[in-house]
PDB file of N, CA and C in Angstrom:
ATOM      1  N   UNK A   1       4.445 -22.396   6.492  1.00 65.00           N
ATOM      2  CA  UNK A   1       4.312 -23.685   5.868  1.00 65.00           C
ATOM      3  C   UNK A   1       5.619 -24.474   5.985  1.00 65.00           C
ATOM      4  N   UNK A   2       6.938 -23.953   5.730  1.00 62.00           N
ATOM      5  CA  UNK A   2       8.019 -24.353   5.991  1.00 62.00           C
ATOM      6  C   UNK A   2       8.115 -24.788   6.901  1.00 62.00           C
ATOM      7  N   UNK A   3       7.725 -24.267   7.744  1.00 70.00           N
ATOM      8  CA  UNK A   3       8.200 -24.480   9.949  1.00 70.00           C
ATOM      9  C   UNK A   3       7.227 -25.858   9.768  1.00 70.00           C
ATOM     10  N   UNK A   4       5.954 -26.095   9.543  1.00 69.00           N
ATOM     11  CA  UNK A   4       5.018 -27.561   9.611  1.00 69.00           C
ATOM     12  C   UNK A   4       6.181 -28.099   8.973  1.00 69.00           C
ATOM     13  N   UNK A   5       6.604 -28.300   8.025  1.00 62.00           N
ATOM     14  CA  UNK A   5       6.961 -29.699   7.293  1.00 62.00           C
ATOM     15  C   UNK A   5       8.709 -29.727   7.252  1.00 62.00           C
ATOM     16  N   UNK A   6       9.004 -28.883   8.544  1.00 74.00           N
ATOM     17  CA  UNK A   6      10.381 -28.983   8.836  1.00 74.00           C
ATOM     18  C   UNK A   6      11.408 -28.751   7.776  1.00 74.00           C
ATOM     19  N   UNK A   7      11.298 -27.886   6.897  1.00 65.00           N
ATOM     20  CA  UNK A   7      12.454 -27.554   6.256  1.00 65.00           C
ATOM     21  C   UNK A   7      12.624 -25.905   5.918  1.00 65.00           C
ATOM     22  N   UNK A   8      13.780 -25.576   4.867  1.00 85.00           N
ATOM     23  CA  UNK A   8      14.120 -24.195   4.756  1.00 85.00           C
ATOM     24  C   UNK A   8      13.891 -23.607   5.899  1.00 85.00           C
ATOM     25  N   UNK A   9      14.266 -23.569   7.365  1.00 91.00           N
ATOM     26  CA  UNK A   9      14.109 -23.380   8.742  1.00 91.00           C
ATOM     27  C   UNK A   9      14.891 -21.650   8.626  1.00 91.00           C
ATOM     28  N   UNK A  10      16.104 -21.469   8.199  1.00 92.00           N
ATOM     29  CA  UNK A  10      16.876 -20.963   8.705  1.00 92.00           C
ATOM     30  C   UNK A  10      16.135 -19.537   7.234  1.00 92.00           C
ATOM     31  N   UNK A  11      15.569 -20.356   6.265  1.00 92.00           N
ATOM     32  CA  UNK A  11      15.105 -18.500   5.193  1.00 92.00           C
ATOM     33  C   UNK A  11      13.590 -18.638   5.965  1.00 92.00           C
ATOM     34  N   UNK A  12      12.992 -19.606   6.481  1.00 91.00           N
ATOM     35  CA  UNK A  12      11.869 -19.264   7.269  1.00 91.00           C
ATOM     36  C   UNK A  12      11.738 -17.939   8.388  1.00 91.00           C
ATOM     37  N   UNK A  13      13.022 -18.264   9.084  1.00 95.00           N
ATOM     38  CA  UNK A  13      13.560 -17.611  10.193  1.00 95.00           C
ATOM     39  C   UNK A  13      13.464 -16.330   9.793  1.00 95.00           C
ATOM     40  N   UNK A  14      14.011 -16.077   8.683  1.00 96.00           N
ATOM     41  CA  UNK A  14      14.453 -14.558   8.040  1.00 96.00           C
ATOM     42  C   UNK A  14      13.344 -13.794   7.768  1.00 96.00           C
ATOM     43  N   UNK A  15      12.922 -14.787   7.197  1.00 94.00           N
ATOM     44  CA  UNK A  15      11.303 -14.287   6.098  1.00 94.00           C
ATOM     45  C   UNK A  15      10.545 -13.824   7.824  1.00 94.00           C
ATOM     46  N   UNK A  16      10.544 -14.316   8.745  1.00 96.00           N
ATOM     47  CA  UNK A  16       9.417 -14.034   9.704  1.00 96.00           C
ATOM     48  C   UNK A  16       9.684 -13.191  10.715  1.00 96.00           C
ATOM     49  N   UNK A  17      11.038 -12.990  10.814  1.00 97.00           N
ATOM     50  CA  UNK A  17      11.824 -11.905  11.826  1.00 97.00           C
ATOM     51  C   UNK A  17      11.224 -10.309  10.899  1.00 97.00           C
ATOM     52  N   UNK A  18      11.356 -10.428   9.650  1.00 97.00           N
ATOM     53  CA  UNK A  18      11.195  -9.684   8.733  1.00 97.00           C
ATOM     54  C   UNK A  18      10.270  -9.147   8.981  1.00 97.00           C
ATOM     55  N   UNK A  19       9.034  -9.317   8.882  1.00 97.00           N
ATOM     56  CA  UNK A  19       7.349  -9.460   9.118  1.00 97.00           C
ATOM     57  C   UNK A  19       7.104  -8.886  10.157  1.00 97.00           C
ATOM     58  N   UNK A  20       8.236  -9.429  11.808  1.00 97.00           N
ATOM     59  CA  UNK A  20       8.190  -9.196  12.883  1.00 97.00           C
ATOM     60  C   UNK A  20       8.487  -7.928  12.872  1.00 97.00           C
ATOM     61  N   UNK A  21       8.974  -7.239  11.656  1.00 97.00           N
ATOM     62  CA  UNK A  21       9.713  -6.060  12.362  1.00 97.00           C
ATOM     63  C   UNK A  21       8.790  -4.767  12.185  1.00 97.00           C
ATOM     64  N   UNK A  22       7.584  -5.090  11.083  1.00 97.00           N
ATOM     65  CA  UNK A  22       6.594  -4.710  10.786  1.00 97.00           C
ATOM     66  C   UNK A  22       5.496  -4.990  11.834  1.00 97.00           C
ATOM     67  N   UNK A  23       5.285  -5.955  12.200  1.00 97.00           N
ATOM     68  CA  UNK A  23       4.304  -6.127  12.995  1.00 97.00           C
ATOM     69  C   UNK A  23       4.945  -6.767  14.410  1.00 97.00           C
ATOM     70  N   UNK A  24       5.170  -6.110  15.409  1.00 96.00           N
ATOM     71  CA  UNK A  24       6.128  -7.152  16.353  1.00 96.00           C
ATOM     72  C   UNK A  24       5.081  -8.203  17.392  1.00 96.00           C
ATOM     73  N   UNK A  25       3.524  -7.645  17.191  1.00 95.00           N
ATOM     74  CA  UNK A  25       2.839  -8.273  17.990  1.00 95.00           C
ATOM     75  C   UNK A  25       1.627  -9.033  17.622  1.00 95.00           C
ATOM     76  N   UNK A  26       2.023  -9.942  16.482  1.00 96.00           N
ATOM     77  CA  UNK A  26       1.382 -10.534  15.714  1.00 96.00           C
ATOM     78  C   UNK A  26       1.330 -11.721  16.324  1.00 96.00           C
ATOM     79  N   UNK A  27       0.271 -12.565  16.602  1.00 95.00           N
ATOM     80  CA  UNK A  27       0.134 -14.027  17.555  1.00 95.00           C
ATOM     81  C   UNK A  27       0.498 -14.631  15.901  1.00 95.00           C
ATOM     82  N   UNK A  28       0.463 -14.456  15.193  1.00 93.00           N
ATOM     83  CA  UNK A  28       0.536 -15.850  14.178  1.00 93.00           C
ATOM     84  C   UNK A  28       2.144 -15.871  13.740  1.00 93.00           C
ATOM     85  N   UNK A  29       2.690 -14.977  13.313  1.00 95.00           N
ATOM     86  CA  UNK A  29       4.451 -14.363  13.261  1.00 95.00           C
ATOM     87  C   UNK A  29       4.975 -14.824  14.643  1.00 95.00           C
ATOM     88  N   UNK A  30       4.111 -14.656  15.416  1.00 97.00           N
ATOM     89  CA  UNK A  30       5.039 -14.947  16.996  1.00 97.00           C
ATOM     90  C   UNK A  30       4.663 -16.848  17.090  1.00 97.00           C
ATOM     91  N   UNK A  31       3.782 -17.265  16.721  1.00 96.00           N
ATOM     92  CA  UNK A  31       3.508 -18.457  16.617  1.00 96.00           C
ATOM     93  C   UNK A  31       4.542 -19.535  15.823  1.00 96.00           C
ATOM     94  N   UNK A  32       5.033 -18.539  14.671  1.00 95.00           N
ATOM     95  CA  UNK A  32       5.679 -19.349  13.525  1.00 95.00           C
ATOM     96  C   UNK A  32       7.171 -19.199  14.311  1.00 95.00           C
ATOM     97  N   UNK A  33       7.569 -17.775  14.383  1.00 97.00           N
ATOM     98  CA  UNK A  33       9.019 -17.973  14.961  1.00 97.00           C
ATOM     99  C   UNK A  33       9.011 -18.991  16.203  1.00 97.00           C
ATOM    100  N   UNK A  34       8.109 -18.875  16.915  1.00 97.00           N
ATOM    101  CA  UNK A  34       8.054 -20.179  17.970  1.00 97.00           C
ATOM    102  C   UNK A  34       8.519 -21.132  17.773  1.00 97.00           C
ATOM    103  N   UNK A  35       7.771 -21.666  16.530  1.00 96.00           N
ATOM    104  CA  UNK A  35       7.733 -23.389  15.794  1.00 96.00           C
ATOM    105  C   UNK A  35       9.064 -23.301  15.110  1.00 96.00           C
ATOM    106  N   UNK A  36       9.125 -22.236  14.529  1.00 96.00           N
ATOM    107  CA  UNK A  36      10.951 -22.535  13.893  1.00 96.00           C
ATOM    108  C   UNK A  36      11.996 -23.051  15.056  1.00 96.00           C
ATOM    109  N   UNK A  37      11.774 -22.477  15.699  1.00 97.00           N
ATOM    110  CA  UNK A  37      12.608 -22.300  17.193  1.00 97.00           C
ATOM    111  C   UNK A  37      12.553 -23.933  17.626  1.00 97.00           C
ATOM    112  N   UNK A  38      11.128 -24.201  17.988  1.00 96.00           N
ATOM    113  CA  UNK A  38      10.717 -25.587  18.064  1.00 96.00           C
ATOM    114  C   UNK A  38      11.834 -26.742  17.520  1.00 96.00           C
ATOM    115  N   UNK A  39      11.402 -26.423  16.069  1.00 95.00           N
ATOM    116  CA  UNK A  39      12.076 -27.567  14.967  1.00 95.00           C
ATOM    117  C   UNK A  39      13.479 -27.481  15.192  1.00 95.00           C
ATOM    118  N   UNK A  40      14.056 -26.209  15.350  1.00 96.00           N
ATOM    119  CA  UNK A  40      15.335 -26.561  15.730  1.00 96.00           C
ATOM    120  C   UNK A  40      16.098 -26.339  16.974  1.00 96.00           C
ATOM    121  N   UNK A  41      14.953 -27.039  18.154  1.00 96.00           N
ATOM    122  CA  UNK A  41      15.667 -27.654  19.084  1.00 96.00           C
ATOM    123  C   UNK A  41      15.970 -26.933  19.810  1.00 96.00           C
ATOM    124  N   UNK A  42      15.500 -25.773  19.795  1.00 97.00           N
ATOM    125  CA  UNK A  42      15.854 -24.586  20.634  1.00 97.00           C
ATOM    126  C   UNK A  42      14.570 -24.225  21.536  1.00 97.00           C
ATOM    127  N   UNK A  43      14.394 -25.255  22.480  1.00 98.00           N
ATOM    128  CA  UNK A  43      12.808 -24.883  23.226  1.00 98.00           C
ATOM    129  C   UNK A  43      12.497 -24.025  24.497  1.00 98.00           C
ATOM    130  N   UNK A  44      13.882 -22.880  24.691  1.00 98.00           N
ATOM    131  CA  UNK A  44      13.462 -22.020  25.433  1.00 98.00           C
ATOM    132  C   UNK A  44      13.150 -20.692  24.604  1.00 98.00           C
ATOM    133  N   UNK A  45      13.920 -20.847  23.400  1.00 97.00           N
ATOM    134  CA  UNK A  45      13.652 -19.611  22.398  1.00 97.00           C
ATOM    135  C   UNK A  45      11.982 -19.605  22.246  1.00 97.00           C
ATOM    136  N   UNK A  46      11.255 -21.123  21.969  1.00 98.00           N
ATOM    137  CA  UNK A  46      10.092 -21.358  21.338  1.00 98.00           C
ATOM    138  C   UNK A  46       9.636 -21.280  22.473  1.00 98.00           C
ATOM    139  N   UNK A  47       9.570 -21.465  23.855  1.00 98.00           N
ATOM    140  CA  UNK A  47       8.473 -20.810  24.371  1.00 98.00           C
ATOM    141  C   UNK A  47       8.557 -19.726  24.288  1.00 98.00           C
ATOM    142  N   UNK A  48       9.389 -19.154  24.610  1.00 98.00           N
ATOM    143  CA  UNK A  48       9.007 -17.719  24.701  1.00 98.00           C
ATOM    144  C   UNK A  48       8.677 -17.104  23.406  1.00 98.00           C
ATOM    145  N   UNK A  49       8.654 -17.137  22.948  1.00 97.00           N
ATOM    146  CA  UNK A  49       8.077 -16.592  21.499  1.00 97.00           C
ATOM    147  C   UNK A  49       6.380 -16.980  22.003  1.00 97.00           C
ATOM    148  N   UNK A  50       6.453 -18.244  21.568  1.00 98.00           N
ATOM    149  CA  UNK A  50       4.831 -19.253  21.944  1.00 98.00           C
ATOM    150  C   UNK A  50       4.389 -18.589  22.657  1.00 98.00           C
ATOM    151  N   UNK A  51       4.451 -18.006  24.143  1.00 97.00           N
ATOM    152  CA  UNK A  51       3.534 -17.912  25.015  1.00 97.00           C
ATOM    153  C   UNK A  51       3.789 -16.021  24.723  1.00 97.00           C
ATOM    154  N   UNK A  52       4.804 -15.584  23.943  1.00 97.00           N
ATOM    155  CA  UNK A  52       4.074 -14.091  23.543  1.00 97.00           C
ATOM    156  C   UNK A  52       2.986 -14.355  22.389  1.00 97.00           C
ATOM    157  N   UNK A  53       2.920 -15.341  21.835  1.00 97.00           N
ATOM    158  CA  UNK A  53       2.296 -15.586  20.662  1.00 97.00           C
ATOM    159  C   UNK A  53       0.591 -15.769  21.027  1.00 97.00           C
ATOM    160  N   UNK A  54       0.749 -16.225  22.347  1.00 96.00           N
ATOM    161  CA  UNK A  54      -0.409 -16.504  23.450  1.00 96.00           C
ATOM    162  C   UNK A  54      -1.067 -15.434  23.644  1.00 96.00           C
ATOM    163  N   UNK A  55      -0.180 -14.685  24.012  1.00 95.00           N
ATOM    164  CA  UNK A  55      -0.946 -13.100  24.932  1.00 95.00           C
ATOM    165  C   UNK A  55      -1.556 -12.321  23.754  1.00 95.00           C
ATOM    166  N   UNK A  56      -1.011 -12.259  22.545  1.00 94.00           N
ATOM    167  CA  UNK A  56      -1.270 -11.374  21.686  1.00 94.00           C
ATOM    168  C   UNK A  56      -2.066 -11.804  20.603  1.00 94.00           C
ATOM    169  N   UNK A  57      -2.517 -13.074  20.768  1.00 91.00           N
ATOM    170  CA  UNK A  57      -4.005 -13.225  19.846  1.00 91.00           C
ATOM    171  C   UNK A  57      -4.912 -12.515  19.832  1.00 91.00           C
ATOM    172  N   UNK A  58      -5.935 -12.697  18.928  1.00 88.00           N
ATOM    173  CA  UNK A  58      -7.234 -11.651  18.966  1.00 88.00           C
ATOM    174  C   UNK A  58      -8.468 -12.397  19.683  1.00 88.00           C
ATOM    175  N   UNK A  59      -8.151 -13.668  19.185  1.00 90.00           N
ATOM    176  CA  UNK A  59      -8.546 -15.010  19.434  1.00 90.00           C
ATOM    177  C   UNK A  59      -8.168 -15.691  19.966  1.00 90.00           C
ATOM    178  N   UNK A  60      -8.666 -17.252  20.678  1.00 90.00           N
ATOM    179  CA  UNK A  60      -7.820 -18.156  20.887  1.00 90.00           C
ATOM    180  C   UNK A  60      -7.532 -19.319  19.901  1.00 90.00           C
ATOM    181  N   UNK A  61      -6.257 -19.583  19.868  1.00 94.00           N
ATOM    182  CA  UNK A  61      -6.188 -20.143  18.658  1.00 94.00           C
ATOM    183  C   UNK A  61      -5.544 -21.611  19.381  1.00 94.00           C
ATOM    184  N   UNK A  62      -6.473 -22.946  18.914  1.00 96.00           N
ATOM    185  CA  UNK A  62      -5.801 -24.096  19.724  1.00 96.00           C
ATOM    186  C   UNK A  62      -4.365 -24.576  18.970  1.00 96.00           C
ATOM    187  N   UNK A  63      -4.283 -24.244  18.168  1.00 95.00           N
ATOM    188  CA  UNK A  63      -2.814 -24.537  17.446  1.00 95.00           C
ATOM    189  C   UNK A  63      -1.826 -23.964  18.035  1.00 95.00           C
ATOM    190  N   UNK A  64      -1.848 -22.855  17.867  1.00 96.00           N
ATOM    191  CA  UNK A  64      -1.114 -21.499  19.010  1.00 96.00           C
ATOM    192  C   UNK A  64      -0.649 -22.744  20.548  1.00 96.00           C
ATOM    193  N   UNK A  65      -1.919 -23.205  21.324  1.00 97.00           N
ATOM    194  CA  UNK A  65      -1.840 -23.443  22.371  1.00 97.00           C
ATOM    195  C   UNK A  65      -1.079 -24.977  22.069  1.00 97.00           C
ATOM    196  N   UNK A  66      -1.633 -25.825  21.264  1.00 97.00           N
ATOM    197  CA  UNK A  66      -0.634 -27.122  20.777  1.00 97.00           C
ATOM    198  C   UNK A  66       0.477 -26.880  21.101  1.00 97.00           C
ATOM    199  N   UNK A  67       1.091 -25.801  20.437  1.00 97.00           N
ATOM    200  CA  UNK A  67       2.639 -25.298  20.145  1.00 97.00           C
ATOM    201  C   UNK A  67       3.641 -25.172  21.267  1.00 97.00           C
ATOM    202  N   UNK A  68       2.312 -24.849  22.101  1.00 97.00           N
ATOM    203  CA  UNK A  68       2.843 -23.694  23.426  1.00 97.00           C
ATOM    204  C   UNK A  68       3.105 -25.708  24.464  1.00 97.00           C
ATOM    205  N   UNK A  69       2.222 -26.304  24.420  1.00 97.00           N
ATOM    206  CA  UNK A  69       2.224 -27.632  25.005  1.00 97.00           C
ATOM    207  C   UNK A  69       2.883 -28.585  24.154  1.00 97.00           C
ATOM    208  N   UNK A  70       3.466 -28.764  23.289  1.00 97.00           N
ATOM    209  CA  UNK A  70       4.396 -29.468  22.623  1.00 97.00           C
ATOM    210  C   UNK A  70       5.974 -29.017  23.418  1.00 97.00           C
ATOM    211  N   UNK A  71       6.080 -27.423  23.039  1.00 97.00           N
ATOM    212  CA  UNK A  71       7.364 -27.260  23.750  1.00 97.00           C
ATOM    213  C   UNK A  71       7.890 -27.578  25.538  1.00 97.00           C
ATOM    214  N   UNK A  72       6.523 -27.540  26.144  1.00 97.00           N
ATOM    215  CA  UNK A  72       6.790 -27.558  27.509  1.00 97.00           C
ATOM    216  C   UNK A  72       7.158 -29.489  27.653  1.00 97.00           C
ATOM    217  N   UNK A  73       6.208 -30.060  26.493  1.00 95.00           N
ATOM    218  CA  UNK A  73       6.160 -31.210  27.280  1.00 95.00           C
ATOM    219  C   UNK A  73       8.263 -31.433  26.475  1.00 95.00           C
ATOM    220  N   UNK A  74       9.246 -30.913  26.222  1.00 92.00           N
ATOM    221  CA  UNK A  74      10.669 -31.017  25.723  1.00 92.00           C
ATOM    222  C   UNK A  74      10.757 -30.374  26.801  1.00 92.00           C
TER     223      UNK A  74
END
């Protein structure tokens, strides 16, 4: 929720690396660290996160894919 509305970026970060370490192949955890990454401007970190966030859905998720086409078009 943080990462959407652009703030607390950096305890977002923490809180989801965290999660990651529990689950490392989670499309929605890999989605969010993406978008953190995103927001701050860091858009080779966020793809790559994004497009692991891609491979490892259960589903396809068009938000997921938004994410993944927001960063390419930076």
């Amino acid at each position: 929720m943080w990462a959407d509305h652009n703030m607390h970026l950096d305890e977002a970060e923490q809180m989801v690396t965290q999660a990651l370490q529990f689950d490392p192949n989670n499309g929605a955890y890999l989605d969010t660290l993406g978008w953190i990454h995103y927001r701050k401007n860091k858009f080779d970190d966020a793809l790559n996160e994004l497009l692991r966030a891609a491979q490892n859905l259960t589903r396809p998720d068009p938000i997921v894919f938004e994410h993944v086409g927001d960063t390419y078009s930076k």
